[in-house]
Amino acid sequence: MLPAGSTIGILGGGQLGRMMAMSALQLGYKVIGFAPEGDNVAAEACGDFVTADWDDTAALSDFAARCDVVTWEFENVPLGTVAALPQTLLPCPARALEVAQDRLNEKAFAADHGGTPAPYARVDSAADFEAALTRIGTPGILKTARDGYDGKGQWRVRSSLEASGVHFPGVTCIYEGFVTYETEFSVILVRSISGDVRFWDSTANLHDGGMLTQSLLPAGDRVEAQVGEARALAAKIADALGYVGVLTLEFFATRDGPVFNEMAPRVHNSGHWTIEGAATSQFENHIRAICGLPLGGTATRFESIDMRNIVGDDALNAHAILAEPGEPHLHLYGKREAREGRKMGHVTRVGHALR
């Protein structure tokens, strides 16, 4: 159990790191961040922040010497960066990053543990892409196997005619067949160092252009009927990885059961509602887990919850939301530039409190 006053190191400088740091401060910890040059909004919530390249071994060594435990706020931290740190500082094995950083690896990993992914094929060339189109058909989606998020590095193929306009980008990709589904949903769990696992309620998630726009509770009958099976897979994966902290798996709710989409070994956008809406937020429970503290309860506190992302220029007048009905809880991330498609904050509205 890490005592108050100890130092938590966070790899990454985005809004997830910012909210993790705020929870760490609440629990009496110090926080040091580490990330390359950029709009590192997490720095505002950290006692110190190291701005250096991921492969700067001297900077990493100095960072590690000042930390009692280290975690990450996004899944694309280079594996070499994590390997350069003393492994005793990492409560969660880097294997979780290794699996999640490659879409082909994560699909195979989920399938090996009993999950059902969408039909998919590895694509290393234009010829592979043609073969995948023939075997899996359309509609489908071509994605880079590594990197890319919120719809980036993805090309939708709605028909064989449209496929002629989609060209292999020159890096290893995955081609996935579309799944007919009622809604998408998340399973978010927290796992302690001792292996205790707790789940938050699963939200129905709405997307636009590959980016999450809204998460809703209740999630609907279809999700409720399938969440048990999805949780079983998530727990099995967490145990197999020896995972510590918050882990997220995303699913499609179909007529034939939950179809695995992807995993994120970190706190997740679809869990932002837990700040106001759950007994303990995903951010606080992540800090509790990596520090060896008792986990907090995950029960939902309200009859209904509506979390929406604030994207791009919508952030410029976001404070007007506070005058709207529905008890809005506004979170702005402090980003300097409101670019199109960039998450600038979120707002959570809650219904009547559960008794």
Short mmCIF file of C-alpha atoms in Angstrom, two decimals:
data_model
loop_
_atom_site.label_atom_id
_atom_site.label_comp_id
_atom_site.label_asym_id
_atom_site.label_seq_id
_atom_site.Cartn_x
_atom_site.Cartn_y
_atom_site.Cartn_z
CA MET A 1 0.00 0.00 0.00
CA LEU A 2 1.60 3.23 -1.18
CA PRO A 3 1.49 5.85 1.62
CA ALA A 4 0.21 9.38 1.13
CA GLY A 5 2.96 11.70 -0.02
CA SER A 6 4.36 9.12 -2.44
CA THR A 7 4.83 10.08 -6.09
CA ILE A 8 2.86 8.70 -9.03
CA GLY A 9 4.40 9.01 -12.49
CA ILE A 10 2.03 9.29 -15.45
CA LEU A 11 3.21 8.59 -19.00
CA GLY A 12 1.25 10.88 -21.32
CA GLY A 13 0.00 14.43 -21.12
CA GLY A 14 -3.62 14.36 -22.28
CA GLN A 15 -6.97 14.83 -20.59
CA LEU A 16 -7.03 11.31 -19.16
CA GLY A 17 -3.74 11.97 -17.39
CA ARG A 18 -5.14 15.28 -16.20
CA MET A 19 -8.17 13.62 -14.57
CA MET A 20 -6.04 10.81 -13.14
CA ALA A 21 -3.72 13.40 -11.58
CA MET A 22 -6.67 15.22 -10.02
CA SER A 23 -7.81 11.99 -8.36
CA ALA A 24 -4.27 11.26 -7.18
CA LEU A 25 -4.04 14.68 -5.54
CA GLN A 26 -7.34 14.06 -3.80
CA LEU A 27 -5.86 10.91 -2.26
CA GLY A 28 -2.78 12.73 -1.03
CA TYR A 29 -0.26 11.71 -3.70
CA LYS A 30 2.22 13.79 -5.67
CA VAL A 31 2.22 13.49 -9.46
CA ILE A 32 4.90 13.82 -12.12
CA GLY A 33 3.96 13.63 -15.79
CA PHE A 34 6.13 12.65 -18.77
CA ALA A 35 5.42 13.26 -22.46
CA PRO A 36 6.98 14.76 -25.57
CA GLU A 37 6.40 18.39 -26.53
CA GLY A 38 2.74 19.15 -27.17
CA ASP A 39 -0.46 20.48 -25.67
CA ASN A 40 0.10 18.59 -22.43
CA VAL A 41 -2.98 19.61 -20.48
CA ALA A 42 -2.15 17.09 -17.74
CA ALA A 43 0.76 19.33 -16.71
CA GLU A 44 -1.65 21.78 -15.06
CA ALA A 45 -2.66 19.09 -12.54
CA CYS A 46 0.86 17.74 -11.92
CA GLY A 47 3.35 18.97 -9.37
CA ASP A 48 6.02 18.59 -12.05
CA PHE A 49 6.05 17.61 -15.70
CA VAL A 50 8.96 16.28 -17.76
CA THR A 51 8.83 17.29 -21.42
CA ALA A 52 11.10 14.93 -23.34
CA ASP A 53 11.01 12.45 -26.21
CA TRP A 54 9.89 8.92 -25.46
CA ASP A 55 13.40 7.60 -26.22
CA ASP A 56 15.26 10.12 -24.05
CA THR A 57 16.86 7.62 -21.68
CA ALA A 58 18.43 10.27 -19.44
CA ALA A 59 15.11 12.03 -18.95
CA LEU A 60 13.35 8.71 -18.33
CA SER A 61 15.95 7.70 -15.77
CA ASP A 62 15.53 10.98 -13.89
CA PHE A 63 11.73 10.63 -14.07
CA ALA A 64 11.83 7.07 -12.75
CA ALA A 65 14.14 8.01 -9.87
CA ARG A 66 11.49 10.44 -8.60
CA CYS A 67 8.54 8.01 -8.83
CA ASP A 68 7.20 5.36 -6.49
CA VAL A 69 4.82 3.92 -9.08
CA VAL A 70 4.27 4.57 -12.80
CA THR A 71 1.15 4.24 -14.95
CA TRP A 72 0.07 5.41 -18.42
CA GLU A 73 -2.87 7.41 -19.71
CA PHE A 74 -3.02 6.10 -23.28
CA GLU A 75 -2.19 2.79 -24.94
CA ASN A 76 0.33 4.02 -27.53
CA VAL A 77 3.17 4.79 -25.16
CA PRO A 78 6.12 3.10 -26.94
CA LEU A 79 7.03 -0.28 -25.48
CA GLY A 80 10.68 0.78 -25.48
CA THR A 81 9.82 3.64 -23.13
CA VAL A 82 8.13 1.29 -20.70
CA ALA A 83 10.98 -1.24 -20.96
CA ALA A 84 13.48 1.51 -20.08
CA LEU A 85 11.83 2.01 -16.68
CA PRO A 86 12.53 -0.17 -13.63
CA GLN A 87 9.83 -2.80 -13.89
CA THR A 88 9.30 -2.70 -10.12
CA LEU A 89 7.62 0.70 -10.66
CA LEU A 90 4.96 -0.83 -12.93
CA PRO A 91 2.08 -2.58 -11.12
CA CYS A 92 0.57 -3.41 -14.54
CA PRO A 93 2.67 -5.50 -16.95
CA ALA A 94 3.59 -3.91 -20.30
CA ARG A 95 2.05 -6.96 -21.97
CA ALA A 96 -1.29 -5.11 -21.83
CA LEU A 97 0.14 -2.35 -24.03
CA GLU A 98 1.73 -4.87 -26.38
CA VAL A 99 -1.63 -6.54 -27.01
CA ALA A 100 -3.66 -3.33 -27.31
CA GLN A 101 -1.24 -1.48 -29.60
CA ASP A 102 -1.84 -3.88 -32.48
CA ARG A 103 -5.42 -4.49 -33.63
CA LEU A 104 -4.49 -7.89 -35.05
CA ASN A 105 -2.96 -8.94 -31.74
CA GLU A 106 -5.93 -7.79 -29.69
CA LYS A 107 -8.47 -9.55 -31.93
CA ALA A 108 -6.50 -12.79 -31.69
CA PHE A 109 -6.00 -12.38 -27.93
CA ALA A 110 -9.74 -11.86 -27.38
CA ALA A 111 -10.57 -14.88 -29.55
CA ASP A 112 -8.03 -17.04 -27.70
CA HIS A 113 -9.89 -16.25 -24.47
CA GLY A 114 -13.34 -17.04 -25.78
CA GLY A 115 -14.35 -13.72 -27.35
CA THR A 116 -16.05 -13.29 -30.71
CA PRO A 117 -14.51 -10.56 -32.88
CA ALA A 118 -15.91 -9.35 -36.19
CA PRO A 119 -14.59 -11.23 -39.26
CA TYR A 120 -11.15 -9.85 -40.02
CA ALA A 121 -8.03 -10.34 -42.12
CA ARG A 122 -4.44 -9.11 -42.04
CA VAL A 123 -3.57 -6.78 -44.90
CA ASP A 124 0.10 -6.23 -45.83
CA SER A 125 -0.33 -5.31 -49.48
CA ALA A 126 -2.83 -4.23 -52.11
CA ALA A 127 -3.17 -7.91 -53.09
CA ASP A 128 -4.00 -8.82 -49.48
CA PHE A 129 -6.65 -6.11 -49.47
CA GLU A 130 -8.25 -7.56 -52.60
CA ALA A 131 -8.19 -11.03 -51.06
CA ALA A 132 -9.77 -9.75 -47.83
CA LEU A 133 -12.54 -8.04 -49.80
CA THR A 134 -13.23 -11.29 -51.64
CA ARG A 135 -13.25 -13.44 -48.49
CA ILE A 136 -15.05 -11.10 -46.05
CA GLY A 137 -16.99 -8.93 -48.50
CA THR A 138 -18.47 -5.50 -48.02
CA PRO A 139 -19.40 -3.40 -46.19
CA GLY A 140 -16.25 -3.32 -44.12
CA ILE A 141 -13.54 -1.07 -42.78
CA LEU A 142 -9.80 -0.93 -43.43
CA LYS A 143 -7.76 0.20 -40.41
CA THR A 144 -4.08 0.59 -39.74
CA ALA A 145 -3.07 -2.21 -37.40
CA ARG A 146 -1.19 0.23 -35.18
CA ASP A 147 -1.88 3.80 -34.08
CA GLY A 148 -4.96 5.75 -35.06
CA TYR A 149 -7.95 6.44 -32.84
CA ASP A 150 -11.26 8.32 -32.91
CA GLY A 151 -11.74 7.33 -36.55
CA LYS A 152 -8.22 8.26 -37.68
CA GLY A 153 -6.34 5.74 -39.84
CA GLN A 154 -9.62 4.16 -40.97
CA TRP A 155 -11.32 3.87 -44.35
CA ARG A 156 -14.90 2.66 -44.72
CA VAL A 157 -15.76 0.44 -47.65
CA ARG A 158 -19.51 0.39 -48.16
CA SER A 159 -19.59 -1.54 -51.44
CA SER A 160 -17.33 -3.33 -53.92
CA LEU A 161 -17.61 -0.28 -56.16
CA GLU A 162 -16.44 2.01 -53.38
CA ALA A 163 -13.53 -0.35 -52.67
CA SER A 164 -11.84 0.76 -55.88
CA GLY A 165 -11.37 4.21 -54.32
CA VAL A 166 -9.77 2.89 -51.13
CA HIS A 167 -6.06 2.22 -51.53
CA PHE A 168 -3.71 0.22 -49.33
CA PRO A 169 -1.80 2.86 -47.29
CA GLY A 170 1.53 1.03 -47.27
CA VAL A 171 1.55 -0.14 -43.64
CA THR A 172 0.15 -3.30 -42.06
CA CYS A 173 -3.63 -3.02 -41.78
CA ILE A 174 -6.62 -5.01 -40.68
CA TYR A 175 -9.78 -5.36 -42.74
CA GLU A 176 -12.92 -5.95 -40.70
CA GLY A 177 -16.36 -6.88 -41.91
CA PHE A 178 -19.21 -4.75 -40.61
CA VAL A 179 -21.35 -6.19 -37.86
CA THR A 180 -25.11 -5.69 -37.72
CA TYR A 181 -25.77 -4.51 -34.19
CA GLU A 182 -28.31 -2.65 -32.09
CA THR A 183 -25.83 -0.56 -30.13
CA GLU A 184 -22.24 -0.41 -28.98
CA PHE A 185 -21.40 -0.73 -25.31
CA SER A 186 -18.41 -0.67 -22.98
CA VAL A 187 -17.38 -2.97 -20.19
CA ILE A 188 -15.15 -1.04 -17.80
CA LEU A 189 -13.55 -2.86 -14.89
CA VAL A 190 -10.96 -2.16 -12.26
CA ARG A 191 -8.65 -4.90 -11.03
CA SER A 192 -6.58 -4.65 -7.86
CA ILE A 193 -3.06 -5.95 -7.30
CA SER A 194 -4.57 -8.91 -5.43
CA GLY A 195 -6.92 -9.73 -8.35
CA ASP A 196 -10.17 -8.25 -7.01
CA VAL A 197 -12.32 -7.18 -10.00
CA ARG A 198 -15.21 -4.71 -9.99
CA PHE A 199 -17.35 -3.48 -12.86
CA TRP A 200 -19.20 -0.25 -13.55
CA ASP A 201 -22.55 -0.40 -15.32
CA SER A 202 -22.22 -0.58 -19.10
CA THR A 203 -23.28 2.42 -21.16
CA ALA A 204 -24.75 2.44 -24.64
CA ASN A 205 -22.28 4.39 -26.78
CA LEU A 206 -23.05 6.53 -29.81
CA HIS A 207 -20.34 7.45 -32.33
CA ASP A 208 -19.90 9.90 -35.19
CA GLY A 209 -17.13 9.27 -37.69
CA GLY A 210 -15.49 6.77 -35.35
CA MET A 211 -15.46 9.17 -32.38
CA LEU A 212 -17.52 8.62 -29.25
CA THR A 213 -20.12 11.37 -28.92
CA GLN A 214 -22.48 10.15 -26.19
CA SER A 215 -22.74 7.48 -23.46
CA LEU A 216 -26.13 6.63 -21.96
CA LEU A 217 -27.54 4.78 -18.97
CA PRO A 218 -29.72 2.78 -18.88
CA ALA A 219 -28.16 1.09 -21.89
CA GLY A 220 -31.26 -0.86 -22.96
CA ASP A 221 -32.51 -4.43 -22.81
CA ARG A 222 -30.16 -5.79 -25.48
CA VAL A 223 -27.07 -4.63 -23.61
CA GLU A 224 -28.43 -5.79 -20.26
CA ALA A 225 -28.97 -9.26 -21.72
CA GLN A 226 -25.38 -9.47 -23.00
CA VAL A 227 -23.34 -7.65 -20.40
CA GLY A 228 -22.80 -10.77 -18.29
CA GLU A 229 -21.08 -12.62 -21.13
CA ALA A 230 -19.06 -9.52 -22.02
CA ARG A 231 -17.95 -9.08 -18.42
CA ALA A 232 -16.83 -12.69 -18.24
CA LEU A 233 -14.54 -12.14 -21.23
CA ALA A 234 -13.21 -8.87 -19.79
CA ALA A 235 -12.40 -10.51 -16.46
CA LYS A 236 -10.69 -13.43 -18.21
CA ILE A 237 -8.55 -11.04 -20.25
CA ALA A 238 -7.67 -8.95 -17.18
CA ASP A 239 -6.60 -12.08 -15.30
CA ALA A 240 -4.59 -13.39 -18.25
CA LEU A 241 -2.69 -10.10 -18.47
CA GLY A 242 -2.18 -9.81 -14.72
CA TYR A 243 -3.78 -6.43 -15.21
CA VAL A 244 -3.84 -3.76 -12.48
CA GLY A 245 -6.02 -0.66 -12.83
CA VAL A 246 -8.90 0.26 -15.12
CA LEU A 247 -9.38 -1.79 -18.29
CA THR A 248 -12.00 -1.16 -20.98
CA LEU A 249 -13.42 -3.52 -23.60
CA GLU A 250 -15.83 -2.32 -26.28
CA PHE A 251 -18.52 -4.54 -27.79
CA PHE A 252 -21.28 -4.58 -30.39
CA ALA A 253 -24.62 -5.84 -29.03
CA THR A 254 -25.93 -8.12 -31.80
CA ARG A 255 -28.81 -10.59 -32.10
CA ASP A 256 -26.30 -13.41 -31.60
CA GLY A 257 -24.55 -11.97 -28.55
CA PRO A 258 -21.71 -9.55 -27.81
CA VAL A 259 -19.09 -9.10 -30.52
CA PHE A 260 -15.70 -7.87 -29.31
CA ASN A 261 -14.50 -4.67 -30.95
CA GLU A 262 -11.39 -3.44 -29.14
CA MET A 263 -9.74 -3.00 -25.75
CA ALA A 264 -8.08 -0.05 -24.04
CA PRO A 265 -5.74 -0.73 -21.10
CA ARG A 266 -6.58 2.56 -19.41
CA VAL A 267 -9.38 4.79 -18.19
CA HIS A 268 -11.82 5.46 -21.02
CA ASN A 269 -13.95 8.23 -22.52
CA SER A 270 -17.12 6.14 -22.08
CA GLY A 271 -16.41 6.03 -18.34
CA HIS A 272 -16.27 9.79 -17.76
CA TRP A 273 -19.82 9.65 -16.39
CA THR A 274 -18.47 7.82 -13.33
CA ILE A 275 -17.04 11.08 -11.93
CA GLU A 276 -20.52 12.25 -10.90
CA GLY A 277 -22.52 9.12 -11.58
CA ALA A 278 -20.81 6.31 -9.67
CA ALA A 279 -19.86 5.68 -6.06
CA THR A 280 -16.19 5.87 -7.11
CA SER A 281 -14.98 7.24 -10.43
CA GLN A 282 -12.85 5.27 -12.86
CA PHE A 283 -10.02 7.74 -12.24
CA GLU A 284 -10.01 7.36 -8.47
CA ASN A 285 -10.28 3.58 -8.65
CA HIS A 286 -7.38 3.43 -11.10
CA ILE A 287 -5.23 5.35 -8.63
CA ARG A 288 -6.43 3.16 -5.76
CA ALA A 289 -5.56 0.01 -7.72
CA ILE A 290 -2.03 0.96 -8.76
CA CYS A 291 -1.25 2.21 -5.24
CA GLY A 292 -2.51 -0.93 -3.55
CA LEU A 293 -5.41 0.83 -1.80
CA PRO A 294 -8.82 -0.82 -1.24
CA LEU A 295 -11.03 -0.43 -4.30
CA GLY A 296 -14.06 1.83 -4.08
CA GLY A 297 -17.63 0.88 -4.91
CA THR A 298 -18.74 1.08 -8.54
CA ALA A 299 -22.52 1.30 -8.12
CA THR A 300 -24.41 3.81 -10.24
CA ARG A 301 -25.90 6.62 -8.15
CA PHE A 302 -28.64 7.90 -10.49
CA GLU A 303 -31.58 6.52 -12.44
CA SER A 304 -30.28 7.91 -15.72
CA ILE A 305 -27.03 9.37 -17.03
CA ASP A 306 -26.19 11.18 -20.26
CA MET A 307 -22.52 11.96 -20.97
CA ARG A 308 -21.67 13.93 -24.14
CA ASN A 309 -18.33 14.98 -25.54
CA ILE A 310 -17.67 18.63 -26.36
CA VAL A 311 -15.79 18.71 -29.65
CA GLY A 312 -14.00 21.45 -31.57
CA ASP A 313 -15.56 24.93 -31.65
CA ASP A 314 -18.42 23.79 -29.39
CA ALA A 315 -16.02 24.42 -26.52
CA LEU A 316 -15.85 28.16 -27.22
CA ASN A 317 -19.24 28.79 -25.60
CA ALA A 318 -19.30 25.73 -23.36
CA HIS A 319 -19.98 27.67 -20.15
CA ALA A 320 -23.47 28.42 -21.51
CA ILE A 321 -24.24 24.75 -20.85
CA LEU A 322 -24.28 25.51 -17.13
CA ALA A 323 -27.52 27.48 -17.56
CA GLU A 324 -29.31 24.54 -19.17
CA PRO A 325 -31.71 22.25 -17.28
CA GLY A 326 -30.74 18.74 -16.24
CA GLU A 327 -28.03 19.50 -13.67
CA PRO A 328 -25.15 19.62 -16.18
CA HIS A 329 -21.66 18.86 -14.87
CA LEU A 330 -19.13 20.50 -17.17
CA HIS A 331 -15.52 19.38 -17.61
CA LEU A 332 -13.19 21.36 -19.89
CA TYR A 333 -9.72 19.99 -20.54
CA GLY A 334 -7.79 23.23 -20.96
CA LYS A 335 -6.69 22.54 -24.53
CA ARG A 336 -5.35 25.58 -26.34
CA GLU A 337 -6.67 24.94 -29.85
CA ALA A 338 -10.28 23.95 -30.61
CA ARG A 339 -9.62 21.97 -33.79
CA GLU A 340 -12.36 20.17 -35.71
CA GLY A 341 -12.82 16.68 -34.33
CA ARG A 342 -10.79 17.37 -31.19
CA LYS A 343 -12.23 16.45 -27.80
CA MET A 344 -12.22 19.63 -25.71
CA GLY A 345 -14.32 18.49 -22.77
CA HIS A 346 -17.48 16.66 -21.77
CA VAL A 347 -20.73 17.31 -19.97
CA THR A 348 -22.62 14.83 -17.81
CA ARG A 349 -26.31 15.13 -16.92
CA VAL A 350 -27.80 12.91 -14.25
CA GLY A 351 -31.36 11.98 -13.40
CA HIS A 352 -32.94 11.30 -10.00
CA ALA A 353 -30.72 9.80 -7.33
CA LEU A 354 -31.20 6.09 -6.62
CA ARG A 355 -32.19 5.26 -3.08
#
